[in-house]
mmCIF file of C-alpha atoms in Angstrom:
data_model
loop_
_atom_site.group_PDB
_atom_site.id
_atom_site.type_symbol
_atom_site.label_atom_id
_atom_site.label_comp_id
_atom_site.label_asym_id
_atom_site.label_seq_id
_atom_site.Cartn_x
_atom_site.Cartn_y
_atom_site.Cartn_z
ATOM 1 C CA MET A 60 95.317 96.521 112.284
ATOM 2 C CA LYS A 61 91.810 95.976 110.973
ATOM 3 C CA LYS A 62 91.528 95.432 107.249
ATOM 4 C CA CYS A 63 88.466 96.555 105.323
ATOM 5 C CA ILE A 64 88.762 94.363 102.250
ATOM 6 C CA SER A 65 85.965 92.845 100.234
ATOM 7 C CA ILE A 66 85.895 89.852 97.884
ATOM 8 C CA LEU A 67 83.193 90.157 95.272
ATOM 9 C CA LEU A 68 83.162 86.425 94.750
ATOM 10 C CA VAL A 69 81.377 85.903 98.047
ATOM 11 C CA MET A 70 79.038 88.879 98.033
ATOM 12 C CA ILE A 71 75.531 89.398 96.609
ATOM 13 C CA MET A 72 75.008 92.925 95.341
ATOM 14 C CA SER A 73 72.727 94.823 92.979
ATOM 15 C CA PHE A 74 73.935 95.807 89.522
ATOM 16 C CA THR A 75 73.176 99.454 88.784
ATOM 17 C CA LEU A 76 74.906 99.952 85.415
ATOM 18 C CA CYS A 77 73.406 99.122 82.050
ATOM 19 C CA THR A 78 73.721 95.346 81.824
ATOM 20 C CA VAL A 79 75.936 93.561 79.349
ATOM 21 C CA ASN A 80 75.300 90.013 78.204
ATOM 22 C CA VAL A 81 78.077 88.012 79.807
ATOM 23 C CA SER A 82 77.783 85.347 77.150
ATOM 24 C CA ALA A 83 78.376 87.905 74.406
ATOM 25 C CA GLU A 84 81.395 87.397 72.196
ATOM 26 C CA ILE A 85 84.621 88.631 73.768
ATOM 27 C CA ASN A 86 86.984 90.204 71.250
ATOM 28 C CA SER A 87 90.102 89.386 73.289
ATOM 29 C CA GLU A 88 90.360 86.906 76.132
ATOM 30 C CA MET A 89 92.939 89.015 77.988
ATOM 31 C CA ILE A 90 92.199 92.292 79.734
ATOM 32 C CA ASN A 91 95.136 94.668 79.390
ATOM 33 C CA GLU A 92 96.352 97.215 81.918
ATOM 34 C CA SER A 93 94.600 100.145 80.259
ATOM 35 C CA GLU A 94 91.274 98.303 80.332
ATOM 36 C CA ALA A 95 91.839 97.318 83.957
ATOM 37 C CA LYS A 96 92.311 100.958 84.918
ATOM 38 C CA GLN A 97 89.108 101.924 83.107
ATOM 39 C CA LEU A 98 87.154 99.196 84.881
ATOM 40 C CA ALA A 99 88.595 100.215 88.242
ATOM 41 C CA ILE A 100 87.658 103.873 87.712
ATOM 42 C CA LEU A 101 84.171 102.852 86.603
ATOM 43 C CA PHE A 102 83.822 100.793 89.758
ATOM 44 C CA VAL A 103 85.005 103.679 91.941
ATOM 45 C CA ALA A 104 82.671 106.125 90.216
ATOM 46 C CA GLN A 105 79.671 103.888 90.823
ATOM 47 C CA ASN A 106 80.497 103.738 94.537
ATOM 48 C CA ILE A 107 81.313 107.374 95.318
ATOM 49 C CA ASN A 108 77.921 107.900 96.998
ATOM 50 C CA ASN A 109 78.108 104.590 98.844
ATOM 51 C CA ASP A 110 78.109 105.229 102.599
ATOM 52 C CA ASP A 111 80.247 102.107 103.048
ATOM 53 C CA MET A 112 83.066 103.612 100.964
ATOM 54 C CA THR A 113 85.497 106.484 101.448
ATOM 55 C CA TRP A 114 86.013 107.148 97.729
ATOM 56 C CA ASN A 115 85.095 110.615 96.438
ATOM 57 C CA ASN A 116 85.712 112.903 93.470
ATOM 58 C CA SER A 117 89.365 113.364 94.513
ATOM 59 C CA THR A 118 90.125 109.625 94.362
ATOM 60 C CA LYS A 119 92.641 108.903 91.606
ATOM 61 C CA ILE A 120 94.850 106.102 90.340
ATOM 62 C CA ALA A 121 98.283 106.229 91.946
ATOM 63 C CA ASN A 122 99.857 103.063 90.593
ATOM 64 C CA THR A 123 99.034 99.786 88.876
ATOM 65 C CA VAL A 124 100.700 96.510 89.864
ATOM 66 C CA THR A 125 100.573 93.491 87.554
ATOM 67 C CA LEU A 126 99.651 90.257 89.352
ATOM 68 C CA TYR A 127 100.760 86.755 88.353
ATOM 69 C CA ASP A 128 100.045 83.108 89.098
ATOM 70 C CA GLU A 129 102.735 80.608 90.068
ATOM 71 C CA LYS A 130 103.394 79.864 86.372
ATOM 72 C CA ASN A 131 104.098 83.549 85.654
ATOM 73 C CA ASN A 132 100.842 84.061 83.769
ATOM 74 C CA ILE A 133 99.235 87.474 84.263
ATOM 75 C CA THR A 134 96.098 86.988 86.356
ATOM 76 C CA GLY A 135 95.100 90.571 87.043
ATOM 77 C CA TYR A 136 95.995 94.084 88.029
ATOM 78 C CA SER A 137 95.954 95.793 91.408
ATOM 79 C CA VAL A 138 94.913 99.378 90.731
ATOM 80 C CA GLU A 139 96.162 101.351 93.740
ATOM 81 C CA LEU A 140 94.268 104.523 94.596
ATOM 82 C CA GLU A 141 95.129 107.733 96.416
ATOM 83 C CA ASN A 142 93.374 110.873 97.531
ATOM 84 C CA ASN A 143 95.458 114.038 97.889
ATOM 85 C CA GLY A 144 98.607 112.021 98.458
ATOM 86 C CA MET A 145 97.070 109.559 100.930
ATOM 87 C CA SER A 146 96.201 105.935 100.214
ATOM 88 C CA ASN A 147 92.532 105.494 99.325
ATOM 89 C CA GLY A 148 92.391 101.743 98.820
ATOM 90 C CA TYR A 149 92.635 99.679 95.665
ATOM 91 C CA VAL A 150 90.695 97.574 93.162
ATOM 92 C CA VAL A 151 91.875 94.204 91.831
ATOM 93 C CA VAL A 152 90.744 93.598 88.249
ATOM 94 C CA SER A 153 91.006 90.166 86.639
ATOM 95 C CA ALA A 154 93.026 89.737 83.438
ATOM 96 C CA ASN A 155 90.562 87.114 82.226
ATOM 97 C CA ALA A 156 87.958 88.726 79.981
ATOM 98 C CA TYR A 157 85.734 85.659 80.282
ATOM 99 C CA ASP A 158 85.263 86.124 84.024
ATOM 100 C CA GLU A 159 81.626 86.866 84.802
ATOM 101 C CA ASN A 160 82.780 89.550 87.190
ATOM 102 C CA VAL A 161 86.247 90.981 86.594
ATOM 103 C CA ILE A 162 86.317 92.975 89.860
ATOM 104 C CA LYS A 163 87.862 90.451 92.231
ATOM 105 C CA GLU A 164 88.813 92.368 95.334
ATOM 106 C CA PHE A 165 88.615 95.915 96.606
ATOM 107 C CA SER A 166 88.856 98.278 99.535
ATOM 108 C CA SER A 167 88.405 102.011 99.892
ATOM 109 C CA LYS A 168 90.039 102.013 103.327
ATOM 110 C CA ALA A 169 92.954 99.572 103.329
ATOM 111 C CA GLU A 170 96.007 99.018 101.179
ATOM 112 C CA PRO A 171 96.414 95.654 99.408
ATOM 113 C CA LEU A 172 97.773 92.993 101.726
ATOM 114 C CA TYR A 173 100.988 92.553 99.728
ATOM 115 C CA LYS A 174 102.016 96.016 100.952
ATOM 116 C CA GLU A 175 102.710 94.444 104.348
ATOM 117 C CA VAL A 176 105.607 92.373 103.047
ATOM 118 C CA ILE A 177 106.604 94.011 99.774
ATOM 119 C CA SER A 178 110.187 95.174 99.419
ATOM 120 C CA ASP A 179 111.137 98.289 97.499
ATOM 121 C CA ASN A 180 112.590 96.174 94.700
ATOM 122 C CA ALA A 181 110.097 93.303 94.523
ATOM 123 C CA ASP A 182 110.403 91.412 91.235
ATOM 124 C CA LYS A 183 106.859 90.063 91.114
ATOM 125 C CA ILE A 184 103.586 89.901 93.039
ATOM 126 C CA TYR A 185 101.684 86.612 92.952
ATOM 127 C CA HIS A 186 97.916 86.594 93.475
ATOM 128 C CA ILE A 187 96.891 82.975 93.954
ATOM 129 C CA SER A 188 93.344 83.641 95.150
ATOM 130 C CA PRO A 189 91.479 86.537 96.800
ATOM 131 C CA LEU A 190 93.571 87.916 99.705
ATOM 132 C CA GLU A 191 96.309 85.362 98.972
ATOM 133 C CA TYR A 192 99.479 87.168 97.904
ATOM 134 C CA TYR A 193 103.159 86.269 97.661
ATOM 135 C CA VAL A 194 106.096 88.549 96.868
ATOM 136 C CA GLU A 195 109.123 87.423 94.866
ATOM 137 C CA ASN A 196 112.546 89.010 95.083
ATOM 138 C CA ASN A 197 115.823 87.463 93.877
ATOM 139 C CA ASN A 198 114.145 84.077 93.296
ATOM 140 C CA LYS A 199 112.889 83.957 96.879
ATOM 141 C CA VAL A 200 109.175 84.087 97.625
ATOM 142 C CA LEU A 201 107.729 85.621 100.801
ATOM 143 C CA SER A 202 104.244 84.854 102.109
ATOM 144 C CA LEU A 203 102.019 87.246 104.021
ATOM 145 C CA ASP A 204 102.822 85.455 107.274
ATOM 146 C CA GLY A 205 106.550 85.967 106.728
ATOM 147 C CA GLU A 206 107.496 82.513 105.435
ATOM 148 C CA ASN A 207 110.434 82.673 103.026
ATOM 149 C CA MET A 208 110.786 79.933 100.410
ATOM 150 C CA SER A 209 112.481 79.228 97.132
ATOM 151 C CA LYS A 210 110.610 79.831 93.888
ATOM 152 C CA GLN A 211 110.625 76.089 93.199
ATOM 153 C CA THR A 212 109.118 75.289 96.593
ATOM 154 C CA PHE A 213 106.484 77.958 96.103
ATOM 155 C CA VAL A 214 105.456 76.556 92.708
ATOM 156 C CA GLN A 215 105.296 73.012 94.087
ATOM 157 C CA MET A 216 103.188 74.100 97.040
ATOM 158 C CA VAL A 217 100.679 75.863 94.835
ATOM 159 C CA GLU A 218 100.500 72.971 92.391
ATOM 160 C CA ASN A 219 99.947 70.562 95.293
ATOM 161 C CA LYS A 220 97.321 72.905 96.702
ATOM 162 C CA THR A 221 99.040 73.025 100.083
ATOM 163 C CA VAL A 222 99.380 76.812 100.098
ATOM 164 C CA ASP A 223 96.786 78.367 102.356
ATOM 165 C CA VAL A 224 96.268 81.785 103.880
ATOM 166 C CA GLU A 225 94.196 82.067 107.027
ATOM 167 C CA VAL A 226 91.986 84.867 105.864
ATOM 168 C CA ALA A 227 90.404 85.240 109.272
ATOM 169 C CA GLU A 228 93.627 86.517 110.798
ATOM 170 C CA PHE A 229 93.228 89.755 108.840
ATOM 171 C CA SER A 230 89.926 90.606 110.604
ATOM 172 C CA ILE A 231 88.173 91.319 107.329
ATOM 173 C CA GLU A 232 85.286 93.753 107.441
ATOM 174 C CA THR A 233 83.252 93.826 104.248
ATOM 175 C CA GLU A 234 82.316 96.947 102.360
ATOM 176 C CA GLU A 235 79.215 96.417 100.252
ATOM 177 C CA SER A 236 79.466 97.591 96.656
ATOM 178 C CA ASN A 237 76.700 99.113 94.556
ATOM 179 C CA VAL A 238 77.862 97.291 91.457
ATOM 180 C CA VAL A 239 78.375 93.664 90.447
ATOM 181 C CA ASN A 240 78.924 91.621 87.252
ATOM 182 C CA TYR A 241 81.428 93.927 85.615
ATOM 183 C CA ASN A 242 82.299 92.646 82.171
ATOM 184 C CA VAL A 243 85.092 94.017 79.988
ATOM 185 C CA GLU A 244 82.725 94.685 77.088
ATOM 186 C CA ILE A 245 81.354 97.610 79.126
ATOM 187 C CA ILE A 246 84.475 99.632 78.406
ATOM 188 C CA ARG A 247 85.384 98.016 75.092
ATOM 189 C CA GLU A 248 82.117 99.272 73.665
ATOM 190 C CA ASN A 249 82.410 102.656 75.404
ATOM 191 C CA PRO A 250 86.073 103.384 76.305
ATOM 192 C CA ILE A 251 86.703 105.751 79.201
ATOM 193 C CA ASP A 252 89.273 108.537 79.083
ATOM 194 C CA ILE A 253 90.874 108.021 82.483
ATOM 195 C CA THR A 254 93.299 110.953 82.212
ATOM 196 C CA PRO A 255 91.329 113.105 84.711
ATOM 197 C CA PHE A 256 91.299 110.177 87.137
ATOM 198 C CA VAL A 257 95.037 109.543 87.171
ATOM 199 C CA THR A 258 97.233 111.520 89.517
ATOM 200 C CA GLY A 259 99.107 114.097 87.439
ATOM 201 C CA SER A 260 99.653 114.690 83.753
ATOM 202 C CA GLN A 261 102.414 112.090 83.455
ATOM 203 C CA GLY A 262 99.738 109.458 84.052
ATOM 204 C CA THR A 263 101.362 107.373 86.749
ATOM 205 C CA ALA A 264 104.427 107.161 88.922
ATOM 206 C CA ILE A 265 107.599 106.232 87.022
ATOM 207 C CA TYR A 266 109.353 103.265 88.607
ATOM 208 C CA ASP A 267 111.462 102.171 85.634
ATOM 209 C CA PRO A 268 112.843 104.805 83.216
ATOM 210 C CA LEU A 269 113.423 102.244 80.438
ATOM 211 C CA THR A 270 109.798 101.104 80.519
ATOM 212 C CA TRP A 271 108.718 104.739 80.439
ATOM 213 C CA LEU A 272 111.021 105.496 77.485
ATOM 214 C CA SER A 273 109.669 102.555 75.521
ATOM 215 C CA SER A 274 106.083 103.580 76.227
ATOM 216 C CA LYS A 275 106.309 107.364 75.814
ATOM 217 C CA TYR A 276 109.176 107.890 73.363
ATOM 218 C CA SER A 277 110.147 104.906 71.203
ATOM 219 C CA SER A 278 109.664 101.175 71.659
ATOM 220 C CA THR A 279 112.004 100.387 68.744
ATOM 221 C CA ALA A 280 115.015 102.399 69.905
ATOM 222 C CA THR A 281 117.808 101.066 72.088
ATOM 223 C CA TRP A 282 118.133 103.352 75.091
ATOM 224 C CA THR A 283 121.642 103.581 76.533
ATOM 225 C CA ASN A 284 122.436 105.086 79.909
ATOM 226 C CA ASP A 285 124.399 108.291 79.356
ATOM 227 C CA GLY A 286 125.249 109.188 82.956
ATOM 228 C CA TYR A 287 123.810 109.108 86.449
ATOM 229 C CA GLY A 288 124.340 110.177 90.032
ATOM 230 C CA THR A 289 122.632 108.944 93.193
ATOM 231 C CA LEU A 290 122.745 109.395 96.960
ATOM 232 C CA GLU A 291 121.350 105.923 97.527
ATOM 233 C CA PRO A 292 121.749 103.800 99.548
ATOM 234 C CA GLY A 293 122.964 106.345 102.087
ATOM 235 C CA ILE A 294 119.857 108.532 102.123
ATOM 236 C CA THR A 295 116.688 107.431 103.919
ATOM 237 C CA ALA A 296 113.104 107.885 102.691
ATOM 238 C CA PHE A 297 110.224 108.777 105.030
ATOM 239 C CA LYS A 298 106.472 108.781 104.501
ATOM 240 C CA GLN A 299 104.858 112.070 105.380
ATOM 241 C CA ASN A 300 101.806 110.361 106.885
ATOM 242 C CA ASP A 301 104.074 108.470 109.314
ATOM 243 C CA LEU A 302 105.571 111.744 110.537
ATOM 244 C CA GLU A 303 102.282 113.628 110.878
ATOM 245 C CA ALA A 304 99.104 111.774 109.994
ATOM 246 C CA GLY A 305 96.620 113.501 107.724
ATOM 247 C CA ALA A 306 98.698 116.673 107.344
ATOM 248 C CA ASN A 307 99.659 118.651 104.255
ATOM 249 C CA ASN A 308 103.286 118.301 105.293
ATOM 250 C CA CYS A 309 105.196 117.353 102.155
ATOM 251 C CA SER A 310 107.612 120.290 102.444
ATOM 252 C CA ILE A 311 108.345 119.626 106.128
ATOM 253 C CA THR A 312 108.956 115.949 105.369
ATOM 254 C CA ALA A 313 111.400 116.869 102.594
ATOM 255 C CA ILE A 314 113.255 119.291 104.875
ATOM 256 C CA ALA A 315 113.431 116.701 107.665
ATOM 257 C CA THR A 316 114.754 114.132 105.164
ATOM 258 C CA VAL A 317 117.567 116.501 104.174
ATOM 259 C CA VAL A 318 118.464 117.349 107.788
ATOM 260 C CA TYR A 319 118.460 113.648 108.731
ATOM 261 C CA TYR A 320 120.898 113.013 105.871
ATOM 262 C CA TYR A 321 123.209 115.761 107.118
ATOM 263 C CA LYS A 322 123.228 114.149 110.541
ATOM 264 C CA HIS A 323 123.805 110.525 109.571
ATOM 265 C CA ILE A 324 125.737 110.781 106.302
ATOM 266 C CA LYS A 325 127.502 114.145 106.409
ATOM 267 C CA GLY A 326 128.348 113.874 110.087
ATOM 268 C CA TYR A 327 126.773 116.987 111.621
ATOM 269 C CA GLY A 328 126.826 115.545 115.114
ATOM 270 C CA ASP A 329 124.783 118.158 116.986
ATOM 271 C CA ILE A 330 121.638 117.363 115.004
ATOM 272 C CA ASP A 331 119.144 115.024 116.694
ATOM 273 C CA SER A 332 119.492 111.377 115.750
ATOM 274 C CA SER A 333 115.859 110.378 115.383
ATOM 275 C CA ILE A 334 113.672 111.486 112.509
ATOM 276 C CA THR A 335 110.879 112.101 115.023
ATOM 277 C CA ASP A 336 112.922 114.706 116.880
ATOM 278 C CA ILE A 337 114.213 116.271 113.678
ATOM 279 C CA TYR A 338 110.703 116.512 112.280
ATOM 280 C CA ALA A 339 109.474 118.165 115.482
ATOM 281 C CA THR A 340 112.217 120.806 115.199
ATOM 282 C CA VAL A 341 111.494 121.446 111.518
ATOM 283 C CA ARG A 342 107.788 121.659 112.244
ATOM 284 C CA ASP A 343 108.329 124.254 114.985
ATOM 285 C CA LYS A 344 110.310 126.411 112.561
ATOM 286 C CA ALA A 345 107.649 125.965 109.890
ATOM 287 C CA VAL A 346 104.839 126.918 112.278
ATOM 288 C CA ALA A 347 106.714 130.116 113.075
ATOM 289 C CA ARG A 348 106.546 130.912 109.360
ATOM 290 C CA GLY A 349 102.868 130.113 108.938
ATOM 291 C CA TYR A 350 102.667 126.323 108.520
ATOM 292 C CA THR A 351 99.365 124.614 109.349
ATOM 293 C CA ALA A 352 98.500 120.944 108.974
ATOM 294 C CA SER A 353 95.649 121.782 106.631
ATOM 295 C CA GLY A 354 97.294 124.566 104.633
ATOM 296 C CA GLY A 355 100.866 123.326 104.478
ATOM 297 C CA THR A 356 103.900 125.514 103.815
ATOM 298 C CA ASP A 357 104.503 128.271 101.292
ATOM 299 C CA TYR A 358 107.165 126.982 98.911
ATOM 300 C CA TRP A 359 109.124 130.241 99.040
ATOM 301 C CA ASP A 360 109.663 129.680 102.784
ATOM 302 C CA ILE A 361 111.358 126.296 102.399
ATOM 303 C CA ASP A 362 114.830 127.841 102.288
ATOM 304 C CA ASN A 363 114.126 129.926 105.413
ATOM 305 C CA ILE A 364 112.793 126.935 107.354
ATOM 306 C CA LEU A 365 115.879 124.946 106.390
ATOM 307 C CA THR A 366 118.151 127.792 107.516
ATOM 308 C CA ASP A 367 116.238 128.182 110.800
ATOM 309 C CA THR A 368 116.490 124.441 111.497
ATOM 310 C CA PHE A 369 120.256 124.299 111.017
ATOM 311 C CA ALA A 370 120.609 127.407 113.204
ATOM 312 C CA GLU A 371 118.630 125.664 115.955
ATOM 313 C CA TYR A 372 121.327 122.987 115.977
ATOM 314 C CA GLY A 373 124.094 125.585 116.026
ATOM 315 C CA TYR A 374 125.188 125.449 112.392
ATOM 316 C CA ASP A 375 125.766 128.481 110.178
ATOM 317 C CA MET A 376 124.277 126.894 107.054
ATOM 318 C CA GLU A 377 121.468 128.112 104.889
ATOM 319 C CA GLY A 378 118.845 126.932 102.481
ATOM 320 C CA ASN A 379 118.983 128.577 99.095
ATOM 321 C CA ASN A 380 116.143 128.678 96.572
ATOM 322 C CA ASP A 381 117.173 128.422 92.937
ATOM 323 C CA TYR A 382 115.026 129.112 89.880
ATOM 324 C CA VAL A 383 117.490 128.971 86.964
ATOM 325 C CA ASN A 384 119.999 126.505 85.497
ATOM 326 C CA LEU A 385 118.215 123.796 87.434
ATOM 327 C CA TRP A 386 119.537 120.659 85.726
ATOM 328 C CA ASN A 387 123.198 121.608 86.128
ATOM 329 C CA THR A 388 122.580 122.633 89.737
ATOM 330 C CA ILE A 389 120.933 119.290 90.466
ATOM 331 C CA LYS A 390 123.792 117.341 88.884
ATOM 332 C CA THR A 391 126.406 119.312 90.802
ATOM 333 C CA GLU A 392 124.663 118.945 94.149
ATOM 334 C CA ILE A 393 124.121 115.201 93.754
ATOM 335 C CA THR A 394 127.351 114.172 92.029
ATOM 336 C CA THR A 395 129.908 116.662 93.365
ATOM 337 C CA ASN A 396 128.549 117.920 96.684
ATOM 338 C CA TRP A 397 126.728 114.704 97.635
ATOM 339 C CA SER A 398 123.744 116.706 98.838
ATOM 340 C CA PRO A 399 119.990 116.102 98.430
ATOM 341 C CA ILE A 400 117.808 118.836 96.956
ATOM 342 C CA ILE A 401 114.220 119.844 97.644
ATOM 343 C CA LEU A 402 111.942 120.326 94.627
ATOM 344 C CA SER A 403 108.553 122.059 94.707
ATOM 345 C CA MET A 404 106.036 121.535 91.907
ATOM 346 C CA THR A 405 102.889 123.252 90.707
ATOM 347 C CA GLY A 406 101.512 120.780 88.192
ATOM 348 C CA GLY A 407 102.092 117.363 86.651
ATOM 349 C CA TYR A 408 102.159 114.128 88.641
ATOM 350 C CA TYR A 409 103.335 115.977 91.762
ATOM 351 C CA ASP A 410 100.922 118.885 91.479
ATOM 352 C CA ASN A 411 101.242 121.245 94.470
ATOM 353 C CA HIS A 412 103.716 118.874 96.072
ATOM 354 C CA THR A 413 107.296 118.910 97.356
ATOM 355 C CA VAL A 414 109.748 116.030 96.914
ATOM 356 C CA THR A 415 113.383 115.279 97.741
ATOM 357 C CA ILE A 416 115.711 114.787 94.766
ATOM 358 C CA VAL A 417 118.143 111.959 95.555
ATOM 359 C CA GLY A 418 119.573 111.258 92.097
ATOM 360 C CA TRP A 419 119.548 111.849 88.370
ATOM 361 C CA THR A 420 120.075 109.796 85.239
ATOM 362 C CA GLN A 421 119.806 110.211 81.479
ATOM 363 C CA PHE A 422 119.389 107.923 78.475
ATOM 364 C CA LYS A 423 120.297 108.339 74.802
ATOM 365 C CA SER A 424 118.255 106.933 71.913
ATOM 366 C CA SER A 425 119.906 104.850 69.193
ATOM 367 C CA GLU A 426 117.546 106.265 66.593
ATOM 368 C CA ASP A 427 118.176 109.988 66.725
ATOM 369 C CA ASP A 428 120.623 110.573 69.607
ATOM 370 C CA GLU A 429 117.772 112.105 71.614
ATOM 371 C CA THR A 430 118.660 112.393 75.290
ATOM 372 C CA VAL A 431 115.969 112.070 77.962
ATOM 373 C CA ARG A 432 116.760 113.125 81.542
ATOM 374 C CA PHE A 433 115.197 111.828 84.753
ATOM 375 C CA LEU A 434 115.172 112.885 88.392
ATOM 376 C CA LYS A 435 115.163 110.216 91.085
ATOM 377 C CA VAL A 436 112.979 111.396 93.973
ATOM 378 C CA TYR A 437 111.545 110.474 97.359
ATOM 379 C CA ASP A 438 107.983 111.757 97.284
ATOM 380 C CA GLY A 439 106.862 111.214 100.887
ATOM 381 C CA TRP A 440 104.046 108.905 99.738
ATOM 382 C CA THR A 441 106.138 105.742 99.616
ATOM 383 C CA THR A 442 109.556 104.686 100.904
ATOM 384 C CA SER A 443 110.691 103.514 97.470
ATOM 385 C CA ASN A 444 112.199 105.852 94.910
ATOM 386 C CA ARG A 445 110.319 107.133 91.899
ATOM 387 C CA TYR A 446 111.440 108.972 88.793
ATOM 388 C CA MET A 447 110.338 112.162 87.076
ATOM 389 C CA ASP A 448 110.747 112.748 83.352
ATOM 390 C CA TYR A 449 112.658 116.036 83.388
ATOM 391 C CA GLU A 450 111.806 116.708 79.731
ATOM 392 C CA LYS A 451 108.095 116.759 80.531
ATOM 393 C CA ILE A 452 108.282 118.930 83.634
ATOM 394 C CA THR A 453 106.734 122.302 82.948
ATOM 395 C CA ALA A 454 105.652 123.340 86.412
ATOM 396 C CA ILE A 455 108.689 123.625 88.704
ATOM 397 C CA LYS A 456 108.314 126.250 91.406
ATOM 398 C CA ASN A 457 111.866 126.122 92.632
ATOM 399 C CA ILE A 458 114.611 123.885 93.999
ATOM 400 C CA THR A 459 116.200 124.387 97.400
ATOM 401 C CA LYS A 460 119.782 123.403 98.117
ATOM 402 C CA VAL A 461 121.936 123.684 101.229
ATOM 403 C CA ILE A 462 124.886 126.073 101.317
ATOM 404 C CA GLU A 463 127.392 124.761 103.870
#
């Protein structure tokens, strides 16, 4: 697969922003995550009209990954971008404020290379040099070419400068940028409100509820788990773009995920085995109710499509939309009935989007006994789980459960 990734270190480009004296005094030698996001958005904005790029006004920040060196020092941030639920490249920003140019690597067309080997529960991403990534999980380190080594071996290899990535094997095709010589003082002198450029009102995807609680509620409280339920590891996540490329098919993907679960976990044997066949059946039923790849599915038809799909396989089961008592319904379905639920949104991080609820959890604060509830979801954009802060959700359309 051809990669369209550019390294600013080896490119000569024209600087179109107001210039900043690189030798000017730097207030802090480290660039933090918030500053990295601002610099990434500034870089994207300056390249929207660049014919070499695919970024546009709908490009937003989807996620930010902290990058480290072999000694566990933060070296930068990979700001991952998306456009209407689809990957729209990334920008790597250095954590070193003294760097003459803090934009180290970017693409508007390809995902970062670590995505090729990253596991859902990766502990750390190492960025040794441009295009040179390693992924750590359980004290094992995996290279881009699939080599698995111990953490100690990895550190020794880097220190001995024997680690090497054959960049040529990725068939790199450069994208020329309009902007060069980004310096952190650009945004320290004139901070950017990036809220409009981050997908959804919650700011970013929630991967760790405890980190979210510390950031958004209280960093001084002790947060204790006060209950949870999950369908993992039995349930399987699917990316909507893998099932139908370029389509507005979040609802169909969620329905297919539920039906696949009923086949392989609940034992409904007459359902097709492959997700491809299940998706095709769901899609046929959705088309009959008005689905198009560009327009998607009306959320109030999700229950009918689910019912029609089960009927196609000979089962007298039905989808049921619910609009009230949602939290208790979710807990009962997950914990008692062991059934996934479909959730449709009209706002927030998952604006105009449908996800599959696969779990729930809640945490209690030591300071005031405040309880914060979370939904664990598969969003169709990644195969890892994400969380939603239930207390901040104000835009639920409905949930759809299965009545057996």
